[in-house]
PDB file of C-alpha atoms in Angstrom:
ATOM      1  CA  MET T   1     -12.903   6.127  -5.903  1.00 56.00           C
ATOM      2  CA  LEU T   2     -13.622   1.841  -5.755  1.00 65.00           C
ATOM      3  CA  ALA T   3     -10.735   0.867  -7.980  1.00 67.00           C
ATOM      4  CA  SER T   4      -8.550   2.630  -6.691  1.00 70.00           C
ATOM      5  CA  ASN T   5      -9.403   1.490  -3.046  1.00 75.00           C
ATOM      6  CA  ALA T   6      -9.553  -1.711  -4.478  1.00 80.00           C
ATOM      7  CA  LEU T   7      -6.357  -1.337  -5.850  1.00 77.00           C
ATOM      8  CA  ILE T   8      -4.792  -0.150  -3.088  1.00 77.00           C
ATOM      9  CA  GLY T   9      -6.356  -2.793  -0.680  1.00 81.00           C
ATOM     10  CA  LEU T  10      -5.002  -5.612  -2.892  1.00 85.00           C
ATOM     11  CA  ARG T  11      -1.728  -4.014  -2.731  1.00 79.00           C
ATOM     12  CA  GLU T  12      -1.416  -3.862   0.089  1.00 80.00           C
ATOM     13  CA  GLY T  13      -3.214  -7.367   1.207  1.00 85.00           C
ATOM     14  CA  LEU T  14      -1.222  -9.692  -1.471  1.00 85.00           C
ATOM     15  CA  GLU T  15       2.008  -8.071   0.761  1.00 83.00           C
ATOM     16  CA  ALA T  16       0.797  -9.502   3.892  1.00 86.00           C
ATOM     17  CA  ALA T  17      -1.054 -11.923   2.811  1.00 88.00           C
ATOM     18  CA  LEU T  18       2.512 -13.341   0.443  1.00 86.00           C
ATOM     19  CA  VAL T  19       4.315 -13.128   4.055  1.00 87.00           C
ATOM     20  CA  VAL T  20       1.896 -15.314   5.662  1.00 90.00           C
ATOM     21  CA  VAL T  21       2.465 -17.979   2.961  1.00 89.00           C
ATOM     22  CA  ILE T  22       5.520 -18.842   2.986  1.00 88.00           C
ATOM     23  CA  LEU T  23       6.052 -18.313   6.922  1.00 90.00           C
ATOM     24  CA  VAL T  24       3.153 -20.975   6.903  1.00 91.00           C
ATOM     25  CA  ALA T  25       4.917 -23.244   4.335  1.00 89.00           C
ATOM     26  CA  PHE T  26       8.559 -22.567   5.319  1.00 88.00           C
ATOM     27  CA  LEU T  27       6.832 -24.547   9.040  1.00 90.00           C
ATOM     28  CA  VAL T  28       4.933 -26.894   6.438  1.00 89.00           C
ATOM     29  CA  LYS T  29       7.652 -27.956   4.435  1.00 86.00           C
ATOM     30  CA  THR T  30      10.031 -28.696   7.892  1.00 87.00           C
ATOM     31  CA  ASP T  31       7.596 -30.173   9.117  1.00 88.00           C
ATOM     32  CA  ARG T  32       7.096 -27.823  12.057  1.00 87.00           C
ATOM     33  CA  ARG T  33       3.818 -27.421  12.355  1.00 89.00           C
ATOM     34  CA  TRP T  34       3.763 -27.122  16.493  1.00 91.00           C
ATOM     35  CA  ALA T  35       4.611 -23.135  15.675  1.00 91.00           C
ATOM     36  CA  LEU T  36       1.683 -22.485  13.198  1.00 92.00           C
ATOM     37  CA  ARG T  37      -0.071 -21.153  15.752  1.00 93.00           C
ATOM     38  CA  HIS T  38       2.374 -18.641  17.180  1.00 94.00           C
ATOM     39  CA  VAL T  39       2.237 -17.776  13.898  1.00 92.00           C
ATOM     40  CA  TRP T  40      -1.237 -16.921  12.854  1.00 94.00           C
ATOM     41  CA  THR T  41      -1.203 -15.607  17.104  1.00 94.00           C
ATOM     42  CA  GLY T  42       1.361 -12.992  15.444  1.00 93.00           C
ATOM     43  CA  VAL T  43      -1.070 -12.195  12.512  1.00 93.00           C
ATOM     44  CA  GLY T  44      -3.820 -11.983  14.762  1.00 93.00           C
ATOM     45  CA  VAL T  45      -2.373  -9.044  16.361  1.00 94.00           C
ATOM     46  CA  ALA T  46      -0.929  -7.258  13.538  1.00 92.00           C
ATOM     47  CA  VAL T  47      -4.382  -7.287  11.889  1.00 91.00           C
ATOM     48  CA  ALA T  48      -6.884  -5.928  14.773  1.00 93.00           C
ATOM     49  CA  LEU T  49      -3.972  -3.135  16.043  1.00 91.00           C
ATOM     50  CA  SER T  50      -3.803  -2.434  12.121  1.00 87.00           C
ATOM     51  CA  VAL T  51      -8.184  -2.322  12.194  1.00 87.00           C
ATOM     52  CA  ALA T  52      -7.782   0.007  15.552  1.00 90.00           C
ATOM     53  CA  LEU T  53      -5.635   1.943  13.775  1.00 86.00           C
ATOM     54  CA  GLY T  54      -7.318   2.858  10.722  1.00 82.00           C
ATOM     55  CA  ALA T  55     -11.238   2.948  13.140  1.00 82.00           C
ATOM     56  CA  LEU T  56      -9.856   5.351  16.227  1.00 84.00           C
ATOM     57  CA  LEU T  57      -8.587   7.798  12.610  1.00 79.00           C
ATOM     58  CA  THR T  58     -11.508   7.314  10.572  1.00 74.00           C
ATOM     59  CA  TYR T  59     -13.722   7.944  13.875  1.00 76.00           C
ATOM     60  CA  GLY T  60     -12.024   9.855  16.828  1.00 73.00           C
ATOM     61  CA  THR T  61     -11.216  12.752  14.770  1.00 72.00           C
ATOM     62  CA  ARG T  62     -15.020  13.715  13.716  1.00 71.00           C
ATOM     63  CA  GLN T  63     -15.874  15.322  17.028  1.00 74.00           C
ATOM     64  CA  LEU T  64     -12.832  18.119  15.955  1.00 76.00           C
ATOM     65  CA  SER T  65     -12.608  21.424  14.863  1.00 80.00           C
ATOM     66  CA  PHE T  66     -12.725  21.602  11.065  1.00 79.00           C
ATOM     67  CA  GLU T  67      -9.401  23.647  11.304  1.00 83.00           C
ATOM     68  CA  THR T  68      -8.387  20.324  13.071  1.00 85.00           C
ATOM     69  CA  GLN T  69     -10.000  18.063  11.602  1.00 82.00           C
ATOM     70  CA  GLU T  70      -8.351  19.101   8.033  1.00 85.00           C
ATOM     71  CA  LEU T  71      -5.531  19.558   9.407  1.00 88.00           C
ATOM     72  CA  ILE T  72      -4.633  16.142  10.305  1.00 85.00           C
ATOM     73  CA  GLY T  73      -6.377  14.197   7.071  1.00 83.00           C
ATOM     74  CA  GLY T  74      -3.706  16.860   5.392  1.00 87.00           C
ATOM     75  CA  THR T  75      -1.396  14.983   7.678  1.00 89.00           C
ATOM     76  CA  ALA T  76      -2.401  12.259   8.179  1.00 85.00           C
ATOM     77  CA  SER T  77      -2.450  12.318   3.693  1.00 85.00           C
ATOM     78  CA  ILE T  78       1.009  13.216   3.330  1.00 90.00           C
ATOM     79  CA  VAL T  79       2.077  10.336   5.586  1.00 87.00           C
ATOM     80  CA  ALA T  80       0.435   7.972   3.954  1.00 84.00           C
ATOM     81  CA  VAL T  81       1.984   9.368   0.370  1.00 88.00           C
ATOM     82  CA  VAL T  82       5.393   8.509   1.990  1.00 89.00           C
ATOM     83  CA  PHE T  83       4.654   4.877   2.859  1.00 83.00           C
ATOM     84  CA  VAL T  84       3.208   4.188  -0.852  1.00 82.00           C
ATOM     85  CA  THR T  85       6.118   5.839  -1.946  1.00 88.00           C
ATOM     86  CA  PHE T  86       8.696   3.827   0.176  1.00 85.00           C
ATOM     87  CA  MET T  87       6.839   0.529   0.128  1.00 79.00           C
ATOM     88  CA  VAL T  88       6.558   0.420  -4.335  1.00 82.00           C
ATOM     89  CA  PHE T  89      10.632   1.390  -3.561  1.00 85.00           C
ATOM     90  CA  TRP T  90      11.398  -1.447  -0.867  1.00 78.00           C
ATOM     91  CA  MET T  91       9.067  -4.338  -2.982  1.00 76.00           C
ATOM     92  CA  LYS T  92      10.527  -3.238  -7.073  1.00 75.00           C
ATOM     93  CA  SER T  93      14.671  -4.130  -5.488  1.00 72.00           C
ATOM     94  CA  ALA T  94      12.687  -6.935  -2.676  1.00 68.00           C
ATOM     95  CA  SER T  95      10.971  -9.287  -4.727  1.00 64.00           C
ATOM     96  CA  ARG T  96      12.782 -11.414  -5.717  1.00 67.00           C
ATOM     97  CA  THR T  97      15.057 -11.694  -2.388  1.00 72.00           C
ATOM     98  CA  ILE T  98      12.096 -11.326   0.164  1.00 73.00           C
ATOM     99  CA  SER T  99      11.291 -15.386   0.684  1.00 75.00           C
ATOM    100  CA  GLY T 100      14.672 -15.940   1.616  1.00 80.00           C
ATOM    101  CA  GLU T 101      14.840 -13.843   4.096  1.00 80.00           C
ATOM    102  CA  LEU T 102      11.649 -14.206   5.700  1.00 81.00           C
ATOM    103  CA  LYS T 103      12.365 -18.546   6.265  1.00 84.00           C
ATOM    104  CA  GLY T 104      16.087 -17.409   7.602  1.00 87.00           C
ATOM    105  CA  LYS T 105      14.446 -14.741  10.045  1.00 87.00           C
ATOM    106  CA  LEU T 106      11.613 -16.863  10.746  1.00 87.00           C
ATOM    107  CA  ASP T 107      14.469 -19.852  11.376  1.00 87.00           C
ATOM    108  CA  GLN T 108      16.552 -17.994  14.056  1.00 89.00           C
ATOM    109  CA  ALA T 109      12.952 -17.507  15.480  1.00 89.00           C
ATOM    110  CA  LEU T 110      12.088 -21.130  15.994  1.00 88.00           C
ATOM    111  CA  ASP T 111      15.416 -21.542  18.370  1.00 86.00           C
ATOM    112  CA  MET T 112      14.238 -18.793  20.725  1.00 89.00           C
ATOM    113  CA  GLY T 113      10.667 -19.790  21.236  1.00 87.00           C
ATOM    114  CA  PRO T 114       6.975 -19.037  20.759  1.00 89.00           C
ATOM    115  CA  LEU T 115       7.636 -15.125  21.668  1.00 92.00           C
ATOM    116  CA  ALA T 116       9.989 -14.608  18.335  1.00 91.00           C
ATOM    117  CA  ILE T 117       7.901 -16.693  16.181  1.00 90.00           C
ATOM    118  CA  ALA T 118       4.790 -14.670  16.730  1.00 92.00           C
ATOM    119  CA  LEU T 119       6.914 -11.192  16.908  1.00 92.00           C
ATOM    120  CA  VAL T 120       8.634 -11.975  13.563  1.00 90.00           C
ATOM    121  CA  ALA T 121       4.729 -12.691  11.429  1.00 90.00           C
ATOM    122  CA  PHE T 122       3.321  -9.875  13.835  1.00 91.00           C
ATOM    123  CA  LEU T 123       6.448  -7.456  12.045  1.00 87.00           C
ATOM    124  CA  GLY T 124       6.187  -8.496   9.024  1.00 84.00           C
ATOM    125  CA  VAL T 125       1.947  -8.273   8.907  1.00 88.00           C
ATOM    126  CA  GLY T 126       1.813  -4.965  11.051  1.00 86.00           C
ATOM    127  CA  ARG T 127       4.165  -2.940   8.714  1.00 80.00           C
ATOM    128  CA  GLU T 128       1.340  -3.537   6.288  1.00 80.00           C
ATOM    129  CA  GLY T 129      -0.998  -2.710   8.888  1.00 84.00           C
ATOM    130  CA  LEU T 130       0.563   0.140   9.682  1.00 83.00           C
ATOM    131  CA  GLU T 131       0.283   1.572   6.010  1.00 79.00           C
ATOM    132  CA  THR T 132      -3.017   0.747   4.953  1.00 82.00           C
ATOM    133  CA  ALA T 133      -4.642   2.622   8.461  1.00 83.00           C
ATOM    134  CA  ILE T 134      -3.101   6.103   7.678  1.00 81.00           C
ATOM    135  CA  PHE T 135      -3.871   5.095   3.539  1.00 77.00           C
ATOM    136  CA  PHE T 136      -7.427   4.014   4.554  1.00 80.00           C
ATOM    137  CA  TYR T 137      -7.655   7.064   6.196  1.00 78.00           C
ATOM    138  CA  ALA T 138      -6.743   9.577   4.142  1.00 77.00           C
ATOM    139  CA  THR T 139      -8.631   8.122   0.722  1.00 73.00           C
ATOM    140  CA  THR T 140     -11.784   7.709   3.796  1.00 74.00           C
ATOM    141  CA  GLU T 141     -11.295  11.397   4.398  1.00 72.00           C
ATOM    142  CA  ALA T 142     -10.044  12.223   0.504  1.00 67.00           C
ATOM    143  CA  ALA T 143     -13.293  10.608  -0.209  1.00 64.00           C
ATOM    144  CA  GLY T 144     -16.032  11.737   2.010  1.00 64.00           C
ATOM    145  CA  GLN T 145     -18.094  11.735   4.846  1.00 62.00           C
ATOM    146  CA  GLY T 146     -21.343   9.988   3.237  1.00 60.00           C
ATOM    147  CA  ASN T 147     -19.575   7.779   1.022  1.00 66.00           C
ATOM    148  CA  ASN T 148     -19.182   4.092   0.983  1.00 71.00           C
ATOM    149  CA  GLN T 149     -17.059   4.180  -1.375  1.00 72.00           C
ATOM    150  CA  PRO T 150     -13.872   3.644  -0.248  1.00 71.00           C
ATOM    151  CA  LEU T 151     -14.497   1.177   2.614  1.00 78.00           C
ATOM    152  CA  ILE T 152     -16.738  -1.096  -0.769  1.00 83.00           C
ATOM    153  CA  GLY T 153     -12.452  -0.773  -2.617  1.00 82.00           C
ATOM    154  CA  TRP T 154     -11.183  -2.063  -0.126  1.00 83.00           C
ATOM    155  CA  VAL T 155     -12.746  -4.638   1.370  1.00 87.00           C
ATOM    156  CA  ILE T 156     -13.027  -6.505  -2.444  1.00 89.00           C
ATOM    157  CA  GLY T 157      -9.003  -4.850  -2.223  1.00 86.00           C
ATOM    158  CA  LEU T 158      -8.442  -6.972   0.460  1.00 89.00           C
ATOM    159  CA  GLY T 159     -10.608  -9.849   0.282  1.00 90.00           C
ATOM    160  CA  GLY T 160      -8.577 -10.562  -3.414  1.00 89.00           C
ATOM    161  CA  ALA T 161      -6.019 -10.640  -2.529  1.00 89.00           C
ATOM    162  CA  VAL T 162      -6.557 -13.095   1.108  1.00 90.00           C
ATOM    163  CA  VAL T 163      -7.838 -15.681  -2.381  1.00 91.00           C
ATOM    164  CA  LEU T 164      -4.640 -14.507  -4.277  1.00 89.00           C
ATOM    165  CA  GLY T 165      -2.496 -16.377  -1.663  1.00 88.00           C
ATOM    166  CA  TRP T 166      -4.409 -18.496  -0.751  1.00 90.00           C
ATOM    167  CA  LEU T 167      -4.568 -19.509  -4.063  1.00 89.00           C
ATOM    168  CA  ILE T 168      -1.293 -18.869  -4.346  1.00 85.00           C
ATOM    169  CA  TYR T 169      -0.066 -21.017  -1.292  1.00 85.00           C
ATOM    170  CA  ARG T 170      -2.867 -24.149  -3.224  1.00 83.00           C
ATOM    171  CA  GLY T 171      -0.396 -23.167  -6.077  1.00 80.00           C
ATOM    172  CA  ALA T 172      -3.688 -22.704  -8.129  1.00 68.00           C
ATOM    173  CA  VAL T 173      -2.130 -19.696  -9.481  1.00 70.00           C
ATOM    174  CA  LYS T 174       1.056 -18.499 -10.849  1.00 75.00           C
ATOM    175  CA  ILE T 175       1.981 -14.735 -10.454  1.00 72.00           C
ATOM    176  CA  ASN T 176       5.209 -12.924 -12.094  1.00 75.00           C
ATOM    177  CA  LEU T 177       5.729 -10.852  -8.285  1.00 71.00           C
ATOM    178  CA  THR T 178       8.393  -8.804 -10.538  1.00 75.00           C
ATOM    179  CA  LYS T 179       5.637  -7.513 -12.819  1.00 79.00           C
ATOM    180  CA  PHE T 180       2.604  -7.315 -10.616  1.00 79.00           C
ATOM    181  CA  PHE T 181       4.752  -4.971  -8.362  1.00 79.00           C
ATOM    182  CA  ARG T 182       5.693  -2.838 -11.297  1.00 83.00           C
ATOM    183  CA  TRP T 183       2.458  -1.991 -13.681  1.00 84.00           C
ATOM    184  CA  THR T 184       0.735  -2.067  -9.154  1.00 81.00           C
ATOM    185  CA  GLY T 185       3.849   0.208  -8.764  1.00 84.00           C
ATOM    186  CA  ILE T 186       2.895   2.734 -11.184  1.00 87.00           C
ATOM    187  CA  LEU T 187      -1.091   2.743 -11.033  1.00 83.00           C
ATOM    188  CA  LEU T 188      -0.235   3.867  -6.957  1.00 84.00           C
ATOM    189  CA  VAL T 189       2.280   6.335  -8.340  1.00 88.00           C
ATOM    190  CA  LEU T 190      -0.856   8.411  -9.784  1.00 86.00           C
ATOM    191  CA  VAL T 191      -3.070   7.061  -7.285  1.00 83.00           C
ATOM    192  CA  ALA T 192      -0.440   8.559  -4.274  1.00 86.00           C
ATOM    193  CA  ALA T 193       0.215  12.203  -6.475  1.00 89.00           C
ATOM    194  CA  GLY T 194      -3.693  12.748  -5.556  1.00 86.00           C
ATOM    195  CA  ILE T 195      -3.340  11.975  -2.085  1.00 86.00           C
ATOM    196  CA  LEU T 196      -0.503  14.145  -1.663  1.00 90.00           C
ATOM    197  CA  ALA T 197      -2.669  16.596  -4.009  1.00 89.00           C
ATOM    198  CA  TYR T 198      -5.550  16.347  -1.857  1.00 86.00           C
ATOM    199  CA  GLY T 199      -3.348  17.446   2.169  1.00 89.00           C
ATOM    200  CA  ILE T 200      -1.704  19.600   0.422  1.00 93.00           C
ATOM    201  CA  HIS T 201      -5.446  20.929   0.170  1.00 91.00           C
ATOM    202  CA  ASP T 202      -6.727  19.852   3.822  1.00 90.00           C
ATOM    203  CA  LEU T 203      -3.924  22.103   5.250  1.00 93.00           C
ATOM    204  CA  GLN T 204      -4.701  24.850   2.862  1.00 92.00           C
ATOM    205  CA  GLU T 205      -7.776  25.101   4.378  1.00 90.00           C
ATOM    206  CA  ALA T 206      -6.766  24.310   8.028  1.00 89.00           C
ATOM    207  CA  GLY T 207      -4.872  27.430   7.275  1.00 89.00           C
ATOM    208  CA  PHE T 208      -1.772  25.454   7.733  1.00 91.00           C
ATOM    209  CA  LEU T 209      -0.891  26.494   4.344  1.00 92.00           C
ATOM    210  CA  PRO T 210      -0.778  29.898   1.881  1.00 93.00           C
ATOM    211  CA  GLY T 211      -2.678  29.764  -1.883  1.00 91.00           C
ATOM    212  CA  LEU T 212      -5.652  28.417  -1.193  1.00 90.00           C
ATOM    213  CA  THR T 213      -7.664  30.910  -3.543  1.00 90.00           C
ATOM    214  CA  THR T 214      -4.808  31.010  -6.067  1.00 92.00           C
ATOM    215  CA  LEU T 215      -5.730  28.509  -8.291  1.00 91.00           C
ATOM    216  CA  ALA T 216      -3.142  26.892 -11.085  1.00 92.00           C
ATOM    217  CA  PHE T 217      -7.303  26.288 -12.854  1.00 87.00           C
ATOM    218  CA  ASP T 218     -10.261  26.393 -12.999  1.00 86.00           C
ATOM    219  CA  VAL T 219     -11.935  23.859 -15.149  1.00 85.00           C
ATOM    220  CA  SER T 220     -15.565  23.906 -13.289  1.00 80.00           C
ATOM    221  CA  ALA T 221     -17.517  26.119 -15.945  1.00 80.00           C
ATOM    222  CA  THR T 222     -16.022  22.923 -18.646  1.00 82.00           C
ATOM    223  CA  VAL T 223     -15.427  19.888 -16.393  1.00 77.00           C
ATOM    224  CA  ASP T 224     -18.998  18.957 -14.170  1.00 74.00           C
ATOM    225  CA  PRO T 225     -18.331  17.955 -10.962  1.00 67.00           C
ATOM    226  CA  GLY T 226     -20.942  15.984 -10.680  1.00 68.00           C
ATOM    227  CA  SER T 227     -20.299  14.254 -13.942  1.00 70.00           C
ATOM    228  CA  TRP T 228     -19.994  10.628 -14.156  1.00 62.00           C
ATOM    229  CA  TYR T 229     -16.283  11.478 -15.683  1.00 69.00           C
ATOM    230  CA  ALA T 230     -15.443  13.596 -13.420  1.00 71.00           C
ATOM    231  CA  THR T 231     -16.037  11.360 -10.033  1.00 65.00           C
ATOM    232  CA  LEU T 232     -14.434   8.801 -11.911  1.00 64.00           C
ATOM    233  CA  LEU T 233     -11.031  11.463 -12.271  1.00 72.00           C
ATOM    234  CA  LYS T 234     -11.541  12.408  -8.506  1.00 70.00           C
ATOM    235  CA  GLY T 235     -12.608   8.833  -7.138  1.00 62.00           C
ATOM    236  CA  ILE T 236      -8.373   7.567  -9.279  1.00 64.00           C
ATOM    237  CA  PHE T 237      -7.183  10.390  -9.565  1.00 68.00           C
ATOM    238  CA  ASN T 238      -8.527  12.566  -6.701  1.00 71.00           C
ATOM    239  CA  PHE T 239      -8.449  15.484  -9.675  1.00 77.00           C
ATOM    240  CA  THR T 240     -10.623  18.331  -8.953  1.00 80.00           C
ATOM    241  CA  PRO T 241     -11.848  20.600 -11.308  1.00 82.00           C
ATOM    242  CA  ALA T 242     -10.465  23.794  -9.147  1.00 86.00           C
ATOM    243  CA  THR T 243      -6.698  22.890  -8.609  1.00 89.00           C
ATOM    244  CA  THR T 244      -4.744  25.168  -6.103  1.00 93.00           C
ATOM    245  CA  LEU T 245      -1.081  26.588  -7.571  1.00 94.00           C
ATOM    246  CA  LEU T 246       0.732  24.711  -5.037  1.00 95.00           C
ATOM    247  CA  GLN T 247      -1.443  21.248  -5.279  1.00 93.00           C
ATOM    248  CA  ALA T 248      -0.519  21.453  -9.133  1.00 92.00           C
ATOM    249  CA  ILE T 249       3.365  21.973  -8.536  1.00 94.00           C
ATOM    250  CA  ALA T 250       3.653  18.681  -6.476  1.00 94.00           C
ATOM    251  CA  TRP T 251       1.976  16.661  -8.260  1.00 93.00           C
ATOM    252  CA  VAL T 252       3.695  17.443 -11.354  1.00 94.00           C
ATOM    253  CA  LEU T 253       7.163  17.020  -9.054  1.00 96.00           C
ATOM    254  CA  TYR T 254       5.493  14.291  -7.502  1.00 95.00           C
ATOM    255  CA  VAL T 255       4.718  12.498 -10.769  1.00 93.00           C
ATOM    256  CA  GLY T 256       7.755  13.301 -11.989  1.00 94.00           C
ATOM    257  CA  ILE T 257      10.193  12.633  -9.794  1.00 95.00           C
ATOM    258  CA  VAL T 258       8.708   9.427  -8.246  1.00 94.00           C
ATOM    259  CA  LEU T 259       7.993   7.719 -11.403  1.00 92.00           C
ATOM    260  CA  THR T 260      11.465   8.306 -12.913  1.00 93.00           C
ATOM    261  CA  LEU T 261      13.011   6.682 -10.164  1.00 92.00           C
ATOM    262  CA  PHE T 262      10.783   4.416 -10.512  1.00 90.00           C
ATOM    263  CA  LEU T 263      10.982   3.275 -13.947  1.00 89.00           C
ATOM    264  CA  ARG T 264      15.149   3.816 -14.041  1.00 86.00           C
ATOM    265  CA  PRO T 265      16.707   0.757 -14.768  1.00 78.00           C
ATOM    266  CA  ALA T 266      17.547  -1.276 -11.410  1.00 65.00           C
ATOM    267  CA  ARG T 267      22.128  -0.833 -11.283  1.00 64.00           C
ATOM    268  CA  PRO T 268      22.768  -5.838 -11.398  1.00 57.00           C
ATOM    269  CA  SER T 269      23.761  -6.266  -8.135  1.00 51.00           C
ATOM    270  CA  ARG T 270      25.579  -9.975  -9.011  1.00 53.00           C
ATOM    271  CA  PRO T 271      28.814 -10.370  -9.770  1.00 50.00           C
ATOM    272  CA  VAL T 272      29.620 -10.682 -13.876  1.00 43.00           C
ATOM    273  CA  ASP T 273      30.295 -13.703 -13.954  1.00 45.00           C
ATOM    274  CA  ALA T 274      27.781 -15.094 -11.602  1.00 42.00           C
ATOM    275  CA  PRO T 275      24.921 -16.529 -13.247  1.00 44.00           C
ATOM    276  CA  ALA T 276      21.905 -15.227 -14.821  1.00 42.00           C
ATOM    277  CA  VAL T 277      18.966 -15.449 -12.515  1.00 43.00           C
ATOM    278  CA  ALA T 278      16.605 -16.920 -14.506  1.00 43.00           C
ATOM    279  CA  PRO T 279      12.875 -15.187 -15.992  1.00 43.00           C
ATOM    280  CA  ASP T 280      10.488 -16.641 -14.349  1.00 44.00           C
ATOM    281  CA  SER T 281      12.802 -17.110 -11.559  1.00 43.00           C
ATOM    282  CA  THR T 282      10.074 -14.323  -9.621  1.00 42.00           C
ATOM    283  CA  SER T 283       6.322 -15.826 -10.941  1.00 42.00           C
ATOM    284  CA  ARG T 284       6.206 -16.907  -7.759  1.00 44.00           C
ATOM    285  CA  PRO T 285       7.219 -16.764  -4.184  1.00 45.00           C
ATOM    286  CA  SER T 286       9.521 -19.864  -3.192  1.00 44.00           C
ATOM    287  CA  VAL T 287       8.149 -20.919   0.076  1.00 45.00           C
ATOM    288  CA  ALA T 288       9.612 -24.375  -0.646  1.00 42.00           C
ATOM    289  CA  ALA T 289      12.110 -25.584   2.229  1.00 40.00           C
TER     290      ALA T 289
END
């Protein structure tokens, strides 16, 4: 659970950090530092709203009935899977162009005033924050109350993303974003499949979906749920020794379809006679003016 949450936190946090790095570097290099405070205002509001949403989902449902908690938890898990699926595909295609798009929006906002500048930062960071809040709730519910590993994992991942973003801004670290988002995307698809299976089980326990007692397999006699390897499998992939048929079908279909589409080579969008992109063009975000 610690490793998978740290991975999600690092991935989500780095996306948000790259947005901030690009915006700040653009303003600094174009000598428009006066707008930095408006960017940080937008970032601060986005972070505050994300934390508030995560706290509301995590602690605001504790007083509800068991069935209602399971229904909300299962729904949040499936929503989180939808978000992370969109995220991995979006970053696969946008990692090369995100810098230019953000700088174009900020350049337009500079002519419109402080509110528009803050809005660009808010929307850029807020989308990642919304995904993070829902995913945090889904992973903490999967771990169970009283388990602090998800929180520790998120703190490690988000903290690492902040440090990495700062190092990228300072020019101390270069990252091949295409490879980074590809490999973390593969791992996130497997993590998301486990979250999906857990969400379905929650909905079955809430009585919303059938098949709670129809098991695809039960290896509890072979795999001790309290063993270290069972804990490791549950922490990373949400594997449970007793899995319902609906959970197993959903896991296999999700991994089979999403991973196949994700690994499929992207079709080149440039004209045939256009110059090819340099192999190292994605080694770091373009933050130059």
